[in-house]
Coordinates of C-alpha atoms (C1' of nucleotides) in Angstrom, one line a residue:
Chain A
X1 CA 128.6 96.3 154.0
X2 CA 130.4 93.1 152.9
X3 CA 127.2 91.2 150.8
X4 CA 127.6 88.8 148.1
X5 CA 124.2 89.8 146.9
X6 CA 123.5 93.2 145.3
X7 CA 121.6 95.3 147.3
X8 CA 117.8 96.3 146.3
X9 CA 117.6 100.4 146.4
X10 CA 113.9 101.4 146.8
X11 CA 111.7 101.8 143.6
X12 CA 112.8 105.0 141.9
X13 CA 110.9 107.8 142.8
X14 CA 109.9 106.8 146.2
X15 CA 111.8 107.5 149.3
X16 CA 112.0 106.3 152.6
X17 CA 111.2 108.4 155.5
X18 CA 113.8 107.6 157.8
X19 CA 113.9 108.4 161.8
X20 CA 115.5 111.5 161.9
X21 CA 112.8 113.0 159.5
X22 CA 109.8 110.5 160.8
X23 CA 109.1 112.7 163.6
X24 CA 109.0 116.3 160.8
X25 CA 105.7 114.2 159.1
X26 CA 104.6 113.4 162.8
X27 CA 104.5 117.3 163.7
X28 CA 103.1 118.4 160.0
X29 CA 100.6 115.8 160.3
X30 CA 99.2 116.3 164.0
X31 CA 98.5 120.3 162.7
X32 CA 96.6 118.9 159.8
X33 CA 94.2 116.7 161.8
X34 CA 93.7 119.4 165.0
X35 CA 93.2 122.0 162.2
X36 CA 90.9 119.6 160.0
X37 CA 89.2 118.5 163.5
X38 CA 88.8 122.2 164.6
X39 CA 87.0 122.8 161.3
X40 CA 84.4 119.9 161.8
X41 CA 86.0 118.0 159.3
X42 CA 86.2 113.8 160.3
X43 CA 89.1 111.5 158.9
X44 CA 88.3 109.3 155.9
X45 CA 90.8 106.5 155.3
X46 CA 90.5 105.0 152.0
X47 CA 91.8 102.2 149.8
X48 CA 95.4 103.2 147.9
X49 CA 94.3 100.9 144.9
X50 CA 90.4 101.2 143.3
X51 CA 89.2 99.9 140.0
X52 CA 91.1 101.2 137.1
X53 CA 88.0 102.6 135.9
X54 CA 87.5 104.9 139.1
X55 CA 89.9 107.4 138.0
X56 CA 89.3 107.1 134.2
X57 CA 85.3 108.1 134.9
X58 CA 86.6 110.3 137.9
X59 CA 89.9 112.4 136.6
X60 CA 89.2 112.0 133.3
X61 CA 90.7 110.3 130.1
X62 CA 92.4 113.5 128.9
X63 CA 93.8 114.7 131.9
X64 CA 98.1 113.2 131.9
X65 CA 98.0 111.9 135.3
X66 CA 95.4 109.0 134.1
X67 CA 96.3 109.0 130.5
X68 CA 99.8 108.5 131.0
X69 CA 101.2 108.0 134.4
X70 CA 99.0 105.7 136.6
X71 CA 100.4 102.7 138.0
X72 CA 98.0 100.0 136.7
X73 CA 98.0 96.1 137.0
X74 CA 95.7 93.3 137.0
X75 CA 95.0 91.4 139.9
X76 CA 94.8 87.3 139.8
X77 CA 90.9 87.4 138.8
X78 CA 92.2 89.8 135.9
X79 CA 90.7 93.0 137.2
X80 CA 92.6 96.1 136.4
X81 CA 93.6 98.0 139.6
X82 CA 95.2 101.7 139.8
X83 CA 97.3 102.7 142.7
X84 CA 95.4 106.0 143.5
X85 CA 96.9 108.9 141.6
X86 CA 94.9 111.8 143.9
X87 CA 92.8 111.2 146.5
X88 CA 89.2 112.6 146.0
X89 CA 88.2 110.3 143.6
X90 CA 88.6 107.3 145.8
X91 CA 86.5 109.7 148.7
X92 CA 83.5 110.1 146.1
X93 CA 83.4 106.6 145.8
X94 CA 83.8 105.9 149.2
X95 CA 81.3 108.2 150.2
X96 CA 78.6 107.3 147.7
X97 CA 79.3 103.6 148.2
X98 CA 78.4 103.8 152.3
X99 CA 75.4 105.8 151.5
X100 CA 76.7 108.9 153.3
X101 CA 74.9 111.2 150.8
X102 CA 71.4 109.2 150.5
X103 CA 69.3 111.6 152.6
X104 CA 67.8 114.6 151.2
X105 CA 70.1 117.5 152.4
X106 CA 72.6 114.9 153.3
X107 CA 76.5 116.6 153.9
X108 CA 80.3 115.2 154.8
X109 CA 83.0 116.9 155.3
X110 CA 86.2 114.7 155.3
X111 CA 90.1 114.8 155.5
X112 CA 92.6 112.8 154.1
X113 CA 96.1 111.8 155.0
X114 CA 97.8 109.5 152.7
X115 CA 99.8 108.6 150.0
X116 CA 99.5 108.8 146.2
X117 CA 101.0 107.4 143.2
X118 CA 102.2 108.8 139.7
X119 CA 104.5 107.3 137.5
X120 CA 106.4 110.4 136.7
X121 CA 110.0 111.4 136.0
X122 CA 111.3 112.0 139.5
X123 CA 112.4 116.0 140.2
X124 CA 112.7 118.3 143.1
X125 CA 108.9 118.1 144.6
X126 CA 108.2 115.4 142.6
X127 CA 108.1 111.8 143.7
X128 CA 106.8 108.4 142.8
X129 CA 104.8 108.2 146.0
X130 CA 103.9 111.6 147.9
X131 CA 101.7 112.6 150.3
X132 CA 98.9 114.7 150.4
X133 CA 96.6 116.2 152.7
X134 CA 93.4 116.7 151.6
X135 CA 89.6 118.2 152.8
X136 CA 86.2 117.3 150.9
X137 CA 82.8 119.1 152.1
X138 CA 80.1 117.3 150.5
X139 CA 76.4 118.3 149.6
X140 CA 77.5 122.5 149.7
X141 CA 77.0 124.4 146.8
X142 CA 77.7 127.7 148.8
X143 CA 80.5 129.6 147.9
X144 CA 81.2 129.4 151.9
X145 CA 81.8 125.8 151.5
X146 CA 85.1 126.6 149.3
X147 CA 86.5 129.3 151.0
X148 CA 85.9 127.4 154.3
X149 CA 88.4 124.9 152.6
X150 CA 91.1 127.9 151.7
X151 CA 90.9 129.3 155.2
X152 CA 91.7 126.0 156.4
X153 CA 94.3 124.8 154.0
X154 CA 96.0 128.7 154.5
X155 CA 95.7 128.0 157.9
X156 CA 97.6 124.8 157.8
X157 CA 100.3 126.3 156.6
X158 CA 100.3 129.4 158.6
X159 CA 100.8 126.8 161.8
X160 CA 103.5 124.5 160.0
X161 CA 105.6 128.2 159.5
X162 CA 105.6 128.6 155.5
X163 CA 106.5 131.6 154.4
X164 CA 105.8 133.7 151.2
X165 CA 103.0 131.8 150.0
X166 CA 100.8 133.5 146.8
X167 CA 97.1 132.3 146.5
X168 CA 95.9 132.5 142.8
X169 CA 91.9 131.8 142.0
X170 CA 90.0 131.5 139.2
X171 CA 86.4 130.0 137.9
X172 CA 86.0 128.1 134.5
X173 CA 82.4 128.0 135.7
X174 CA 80.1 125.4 135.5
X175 CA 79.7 122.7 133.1
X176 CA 77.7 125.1 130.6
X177 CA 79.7 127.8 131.4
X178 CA 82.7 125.9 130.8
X179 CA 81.5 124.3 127.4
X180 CA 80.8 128.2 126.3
X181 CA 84.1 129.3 126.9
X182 CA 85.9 126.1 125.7
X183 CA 83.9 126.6 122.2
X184 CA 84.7 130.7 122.3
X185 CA 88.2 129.6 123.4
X186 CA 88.8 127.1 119.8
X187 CA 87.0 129.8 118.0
X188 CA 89.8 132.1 118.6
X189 CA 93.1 130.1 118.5
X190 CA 92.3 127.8 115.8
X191 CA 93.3 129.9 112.6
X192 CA 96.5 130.1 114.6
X193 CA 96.6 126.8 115.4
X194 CA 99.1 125.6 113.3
X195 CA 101.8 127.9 115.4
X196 CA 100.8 126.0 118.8
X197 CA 103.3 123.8 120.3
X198 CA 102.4 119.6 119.1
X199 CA 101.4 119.3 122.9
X200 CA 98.9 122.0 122.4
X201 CA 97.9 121.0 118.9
X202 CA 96.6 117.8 120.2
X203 CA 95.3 119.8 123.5
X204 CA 93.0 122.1 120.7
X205 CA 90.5 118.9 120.0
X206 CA 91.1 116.7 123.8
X207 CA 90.8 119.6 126.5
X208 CA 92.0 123.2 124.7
X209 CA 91.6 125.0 128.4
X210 CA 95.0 123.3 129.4
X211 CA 96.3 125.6 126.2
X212 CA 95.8 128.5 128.5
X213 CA 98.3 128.2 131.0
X214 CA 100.8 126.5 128.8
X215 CA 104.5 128.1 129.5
X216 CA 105.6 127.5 125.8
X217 CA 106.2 130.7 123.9
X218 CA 103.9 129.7 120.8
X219 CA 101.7 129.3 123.3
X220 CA 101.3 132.5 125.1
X221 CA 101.4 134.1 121.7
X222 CA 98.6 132.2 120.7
X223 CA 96.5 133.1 123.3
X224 CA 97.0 136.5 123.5
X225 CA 94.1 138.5 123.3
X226 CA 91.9 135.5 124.1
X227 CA 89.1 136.1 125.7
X228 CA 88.9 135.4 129.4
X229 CA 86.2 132.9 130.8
X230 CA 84.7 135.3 132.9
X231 CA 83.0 136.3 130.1
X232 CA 81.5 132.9 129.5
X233 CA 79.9 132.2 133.0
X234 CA 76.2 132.1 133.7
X235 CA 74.6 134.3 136.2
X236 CA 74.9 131.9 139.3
X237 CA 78.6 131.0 138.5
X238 CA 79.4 134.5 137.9
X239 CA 77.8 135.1 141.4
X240 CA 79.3 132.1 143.1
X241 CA 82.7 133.3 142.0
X242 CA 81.9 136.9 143.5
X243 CA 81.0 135.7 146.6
X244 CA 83.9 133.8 147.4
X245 CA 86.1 136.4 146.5
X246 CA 84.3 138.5 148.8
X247 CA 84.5 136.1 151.6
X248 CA 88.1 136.2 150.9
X249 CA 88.5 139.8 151.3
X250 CA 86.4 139.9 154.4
X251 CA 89.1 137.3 155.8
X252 CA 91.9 139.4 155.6
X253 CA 93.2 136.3 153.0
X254 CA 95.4 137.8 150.3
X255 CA 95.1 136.6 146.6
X256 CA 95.1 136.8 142.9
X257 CA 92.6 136.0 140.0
X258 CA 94.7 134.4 137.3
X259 CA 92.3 134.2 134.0
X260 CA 94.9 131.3 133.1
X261 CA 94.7 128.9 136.1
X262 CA 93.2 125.8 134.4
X263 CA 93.7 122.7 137.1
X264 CA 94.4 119.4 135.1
X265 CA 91.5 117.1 136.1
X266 CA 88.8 117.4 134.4
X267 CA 86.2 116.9 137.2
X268 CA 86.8 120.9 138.2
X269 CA 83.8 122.6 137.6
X270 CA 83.6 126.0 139.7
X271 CA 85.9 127.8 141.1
X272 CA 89.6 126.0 141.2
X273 CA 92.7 127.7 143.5
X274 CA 96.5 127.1 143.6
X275 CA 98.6 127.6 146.0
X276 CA 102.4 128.1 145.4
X277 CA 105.4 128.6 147.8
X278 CA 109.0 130.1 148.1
X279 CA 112.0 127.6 148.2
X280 CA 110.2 125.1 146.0
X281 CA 111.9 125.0 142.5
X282 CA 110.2 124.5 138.6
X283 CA 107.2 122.3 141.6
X284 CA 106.2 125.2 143.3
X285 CA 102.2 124.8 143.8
X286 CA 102.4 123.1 147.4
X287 CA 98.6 122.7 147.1
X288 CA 95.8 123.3 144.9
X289 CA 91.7 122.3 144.8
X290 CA 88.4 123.6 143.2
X291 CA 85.2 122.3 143.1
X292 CA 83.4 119.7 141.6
X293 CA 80.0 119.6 140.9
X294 CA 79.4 116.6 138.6
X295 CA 81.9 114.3 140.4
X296 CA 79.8 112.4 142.6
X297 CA 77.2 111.9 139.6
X298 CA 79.5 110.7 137.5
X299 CA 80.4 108.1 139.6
X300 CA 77.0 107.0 140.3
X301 CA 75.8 108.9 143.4
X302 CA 72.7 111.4 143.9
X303 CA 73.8 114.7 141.9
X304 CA 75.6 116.3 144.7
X305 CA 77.9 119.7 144.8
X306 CA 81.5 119.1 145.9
X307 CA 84.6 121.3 146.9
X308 CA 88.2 120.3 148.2
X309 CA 91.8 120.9 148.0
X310 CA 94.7 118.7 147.8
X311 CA 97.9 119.1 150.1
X312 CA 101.2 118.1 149.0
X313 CA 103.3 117.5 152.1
X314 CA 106.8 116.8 150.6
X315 CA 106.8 119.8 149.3
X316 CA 105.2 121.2 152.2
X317 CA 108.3 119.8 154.1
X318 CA 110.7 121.1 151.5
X319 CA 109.7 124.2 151.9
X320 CA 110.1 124.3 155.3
X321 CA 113.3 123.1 155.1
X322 CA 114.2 125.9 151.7
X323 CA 112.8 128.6 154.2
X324 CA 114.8 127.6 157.2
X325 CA 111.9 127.3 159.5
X326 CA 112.0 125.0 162.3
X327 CA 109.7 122.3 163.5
X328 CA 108.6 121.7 166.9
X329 CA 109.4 118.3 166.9
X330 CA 110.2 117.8 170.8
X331 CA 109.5 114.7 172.4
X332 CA 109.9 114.3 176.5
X333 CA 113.0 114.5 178.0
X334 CA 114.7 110.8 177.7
X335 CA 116.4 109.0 181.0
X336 CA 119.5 106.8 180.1
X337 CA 120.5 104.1 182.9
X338 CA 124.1 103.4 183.1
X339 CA 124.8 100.1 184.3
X340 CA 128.8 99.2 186.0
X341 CA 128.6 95.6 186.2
X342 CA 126.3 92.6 185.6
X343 CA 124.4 93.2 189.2
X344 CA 123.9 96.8 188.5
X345 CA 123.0 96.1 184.6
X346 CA 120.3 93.0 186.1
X347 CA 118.8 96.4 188.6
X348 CA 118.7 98.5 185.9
X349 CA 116.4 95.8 183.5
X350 CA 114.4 96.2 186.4
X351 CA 114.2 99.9 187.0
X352 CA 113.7 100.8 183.1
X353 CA 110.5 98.5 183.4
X354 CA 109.0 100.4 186.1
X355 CA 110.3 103.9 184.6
X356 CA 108.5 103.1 181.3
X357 CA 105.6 101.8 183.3
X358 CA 105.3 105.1 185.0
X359 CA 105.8 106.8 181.4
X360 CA 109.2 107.8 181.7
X361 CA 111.2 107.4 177.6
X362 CA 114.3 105.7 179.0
X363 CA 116.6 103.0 177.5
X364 CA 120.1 101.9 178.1
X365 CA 123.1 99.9 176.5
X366 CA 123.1 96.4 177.7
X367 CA 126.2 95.6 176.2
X368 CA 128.5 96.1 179.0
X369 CA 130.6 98.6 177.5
X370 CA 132.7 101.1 179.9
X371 CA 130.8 103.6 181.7
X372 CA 132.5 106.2 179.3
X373 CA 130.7 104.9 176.3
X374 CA 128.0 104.9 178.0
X375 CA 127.9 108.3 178.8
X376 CA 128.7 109.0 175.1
X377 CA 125.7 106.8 174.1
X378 CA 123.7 109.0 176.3
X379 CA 125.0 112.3 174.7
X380 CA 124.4 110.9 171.0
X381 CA 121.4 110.2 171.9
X382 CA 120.5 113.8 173.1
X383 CA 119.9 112.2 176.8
X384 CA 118.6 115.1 179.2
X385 CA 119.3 112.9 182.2
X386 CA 121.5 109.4 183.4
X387 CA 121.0 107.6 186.1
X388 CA 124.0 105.3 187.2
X389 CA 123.9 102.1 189.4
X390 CA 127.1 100.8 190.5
X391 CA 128.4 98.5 193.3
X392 CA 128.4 101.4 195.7
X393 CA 125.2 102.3 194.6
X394 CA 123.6 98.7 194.9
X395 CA 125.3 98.8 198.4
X396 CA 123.4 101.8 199.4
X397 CA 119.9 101.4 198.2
X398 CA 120.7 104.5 195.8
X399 CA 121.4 105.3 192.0
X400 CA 122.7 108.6 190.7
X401 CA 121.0 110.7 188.9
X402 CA 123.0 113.5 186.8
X403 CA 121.5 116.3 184.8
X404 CA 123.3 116.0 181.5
X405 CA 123.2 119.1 180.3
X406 CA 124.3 120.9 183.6
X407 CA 126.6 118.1 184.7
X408 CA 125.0 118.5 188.1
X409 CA 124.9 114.7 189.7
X410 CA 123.0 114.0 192.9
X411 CA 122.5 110.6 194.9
X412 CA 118.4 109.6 195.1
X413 CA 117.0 106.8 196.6
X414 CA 117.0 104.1 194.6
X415 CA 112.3 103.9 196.1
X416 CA 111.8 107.6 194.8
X417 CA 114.0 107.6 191.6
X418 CA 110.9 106.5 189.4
X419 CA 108.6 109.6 191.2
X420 CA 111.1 111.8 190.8
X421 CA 112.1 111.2 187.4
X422 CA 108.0 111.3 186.6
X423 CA 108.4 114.7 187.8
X424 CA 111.1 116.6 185.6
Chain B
rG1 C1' 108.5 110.6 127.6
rU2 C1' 113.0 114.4 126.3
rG3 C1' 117.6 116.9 127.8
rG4 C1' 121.9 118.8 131.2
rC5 C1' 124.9 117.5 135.4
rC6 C1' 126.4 113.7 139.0
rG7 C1' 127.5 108.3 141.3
rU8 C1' 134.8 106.9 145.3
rA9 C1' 134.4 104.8 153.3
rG10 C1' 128.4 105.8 157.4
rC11 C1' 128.5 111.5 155.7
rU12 C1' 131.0 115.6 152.7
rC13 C1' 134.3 115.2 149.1
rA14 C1' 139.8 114.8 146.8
rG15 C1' 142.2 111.4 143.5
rU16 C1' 147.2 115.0 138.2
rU17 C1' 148.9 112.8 131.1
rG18 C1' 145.7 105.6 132.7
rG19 C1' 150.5 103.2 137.3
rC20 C1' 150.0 100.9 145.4
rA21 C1' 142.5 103.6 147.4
rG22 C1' 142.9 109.1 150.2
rA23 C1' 141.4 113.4 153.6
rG24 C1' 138.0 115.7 157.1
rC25 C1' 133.9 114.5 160.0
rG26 C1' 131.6 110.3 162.1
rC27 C1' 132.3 105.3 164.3
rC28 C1' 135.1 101.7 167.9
rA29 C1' 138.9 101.3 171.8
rG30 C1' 142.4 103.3 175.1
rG31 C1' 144.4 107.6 177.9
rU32 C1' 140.6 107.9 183.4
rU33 C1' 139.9 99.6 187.7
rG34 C1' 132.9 104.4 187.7
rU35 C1' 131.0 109.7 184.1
rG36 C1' 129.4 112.4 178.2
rG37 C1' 129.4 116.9 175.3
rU38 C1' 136.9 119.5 174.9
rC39 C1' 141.7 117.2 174.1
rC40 C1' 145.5 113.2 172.8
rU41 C1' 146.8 108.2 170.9
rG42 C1' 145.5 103.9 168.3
rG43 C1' 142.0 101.1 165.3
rA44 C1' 138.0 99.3 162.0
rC45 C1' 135.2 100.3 157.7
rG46 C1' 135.7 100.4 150.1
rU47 C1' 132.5 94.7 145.0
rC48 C1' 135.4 103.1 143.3
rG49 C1' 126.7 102.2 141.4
rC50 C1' 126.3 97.7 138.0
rG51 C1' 127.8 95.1 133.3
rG52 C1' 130.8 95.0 129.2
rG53 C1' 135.0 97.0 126.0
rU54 C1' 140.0 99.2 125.1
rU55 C1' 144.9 98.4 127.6
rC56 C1' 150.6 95.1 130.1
rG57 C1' 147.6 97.9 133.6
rA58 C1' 141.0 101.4 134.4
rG59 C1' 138.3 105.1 140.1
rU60 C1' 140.4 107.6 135.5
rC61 C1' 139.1 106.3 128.5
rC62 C1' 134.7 104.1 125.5
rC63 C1' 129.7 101.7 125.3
rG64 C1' 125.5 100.1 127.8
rU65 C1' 122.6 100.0 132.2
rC66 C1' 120.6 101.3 137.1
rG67 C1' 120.1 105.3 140.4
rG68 C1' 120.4 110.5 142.0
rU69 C1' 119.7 115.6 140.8
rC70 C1' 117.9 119.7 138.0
rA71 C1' 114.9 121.5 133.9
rC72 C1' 111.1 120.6 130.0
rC73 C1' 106.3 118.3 130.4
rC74 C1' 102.8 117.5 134.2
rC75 C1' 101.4 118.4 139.0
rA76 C1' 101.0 118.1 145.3

RNA sequence: GUGGCCGUAGCUCAGUUGGCAGAGCGCCAGGUUGUGGUCCUGGACGUCGCGGGUUCGAGUCCCGUCGGUCACCCCA
């Protein structure tokens, strides 16, 4: 620890994801892509930076995470970049871009894995840089098409072990629908509007729906009574919105309409769904999605219908962790040579190139350090077996191999220790 | 962006009205010329987050700053 220099930290906000939690995100992330795979949905990798203007046309101007928290530069040719701030913008474009959607009928269903970016103040379940997981189906108006995504994102976390989830819908409707009931909506809370917290004074003119699930007491008084948007949406909204629900039922998937749920992009459209779980603090929606039926025109494509839900997997992992639930996070059993002396060390650099070769995880300590600390090195490093070469064993064409956790050791020719270790 | 709390060894934390920098765990070595997870003995490891101020003297008091944490806000 002795430095002259100061030592950089990491940005604020960000973490690194050390080795003893690496192989947590392995295990959560091999259940998203079976699950995704299993659900005929194929892996889309896109850029973490797009064209400022992206997520301005995409998420909208009056949505917080654009207005107010991007991280955006210019690059040397003086084009502003965005590190992404949520992944389905950078899909659209992605999508329309290759052409994926330019036949008549045309449909993708995608998954994401990846980082985003938001220039927030950091708090539990809130970072700098998180992780989402994420699912698009393209070219599906169908109400099937978004509870196909809900089965699969409550599936996700039925297989990572999170308990004491809640599942809240709601539908704004469609872009009429939702201009009906946004007009409706400033009809009845502007002669109050004076009582509205600022935020939600500036909210009445820029985008009043975000008024309705506001947690400030003015608020909530100022809403009461309001009228709910079911109300406001045309026949083929209204019937979209049954049918999911129904779909739901037939499922055996338990949730909640919540007349308040407003998501904070503007792109939502239809139906929009949040999922929030136990253990999680003041950030307790571990996932959330809706559709979005004007996003893919709006960023230049054929007019196509869209649905998908976002993932975070932080707080997936926090939650985990709050609930005490393990992870399966095994990895085969690991084979630590013990080496006594330089002619036995000089075998061993043999031996662990055929083990590992043969696909045995082994290692060992080349330092020459007493066969005690090696043994401790073995048990720190949860070691199931050891295998020992010394002068007697060199002498007798043998090694010994001990069982660490029974303390059971057996000699083995030194020609069938690399099949038999294959073999346990 | 606003506010509360917190920064001392690798980790968890003590440190009294300002007066020698501490404990437990972990780590290294030995006890056992070749055997771990128990035990015993010894040892190493600190710009007290950083910068400034007050003072004979600051881990301790004051100011600033960076970071963490929690809440508001927003959202995954």
């Amino acid at each position: 620890m002795a430095s002259t220099a100061s030592a950089i930290q990491a940005p604020k906000g960000t973490r690194d994801i050390l080795p003893a939690e690496s192989a947590r995100w392995q295990a959560i992330e091999r259940i998203a892509r079976e699950l995704a795979t299993l659900y005929h949905f194929d892996e889309i990798r896109t850029p973490i930076f797009e064209h400022s203007e992206l997520f301005h046309r995409g998420v909208g101007e009056t949505t917080d995470i654009v207005s107010k928290e991007t991280y955006t530069f210019s690059d040397r040719e003086d084009r502003s970049l965005t590190l992404r701030p949520e992944g389905t913008a950078g899909v659209v474009r992605a999508v329309i871009e290759a052409g994926l959607l330019n036949d008549q009928g045309a449909r993708v269903k995608v998954f994401y894995i990846g980082p985003n970016f938001r220039c927030e103040k950091p708090q539990k379940g809130r970072y700098r840089q998180h992780h989402q997981f994420g699912v698009e189906t393209l070219g599906i108006a169908e109400a099937d098409a978004d509870v196909e995504c809900i089965l699969l994102q409550m599936e996700f976390y039925r297989r990572c072990g999170v308990k004491d989830l809640a599942l809240r819908i709601n539908s704004l409707g469609d872009a009429e629908s939702k201009q009906r009931y946004r007009d409706a909506l400033v009809k009845f809370i502007s002669p109050a509007a004076s009582t509205l917290s600022e935020e939600s004074q500036r909210r009445l003119a820029s985008n009043p729906l975000r008024i309705l699930d506001s947690k400030d007491e003015r608020d909530i008084k100022a809403i009461r009574g309001a009228p709910p948007a079911a109300e406001y949406l045309s026949e083929a909204s209204a019937k979209h919105f049954t049918r999911a629900r129904d779909l739901l039922g037939k499922a055996n998937v338990p949730f909640t309409v919540d007349g308040t749920l407003v998501r904070g992009f503007d792109y939502y459209t239809g139906i929009v769904w949040e999922v929030t779980a136990a253990g999680l603090g003041a950030q307790n929606a571990i996932g959330g999605g809706g559709r979005y039926d004007n996003l893919v025109e709006m960023l230049g494509g054929r007019a196509t219908p869209g649905v998908g839900f976002g993932s975070g997997l932080e707080r997936l992992l926090i939650a985990l962790e709050e609930q005490g639930v393990a992870i399966d996070t095994r990895q085969r059993p690991l084979v630590w040579l013990v080496s006594l002396g330089d002619a036995a060390r000089d075998a061993n650099w043999q031996l662990m190139q055929q083990l590992r070769a043969a696909g045995v995880r082994c290692d060992m300590d080349p330092t020459g350090r007493s066969a005690k600390s090696q043994f401790k090195l073995a048990d720190r490093e949860k070691a199931a077996w050891s295998v020992t070469t010394g002068d007697s064993e060199l002498a007798g064409g043998t090694v010994s191999l001990k069982n660490l956790a029974s303390g059971e050791q057996t000699s083995v020719p030194r020609d069938q220790i690399v099949a038999k270790l294959q073999s346990v």
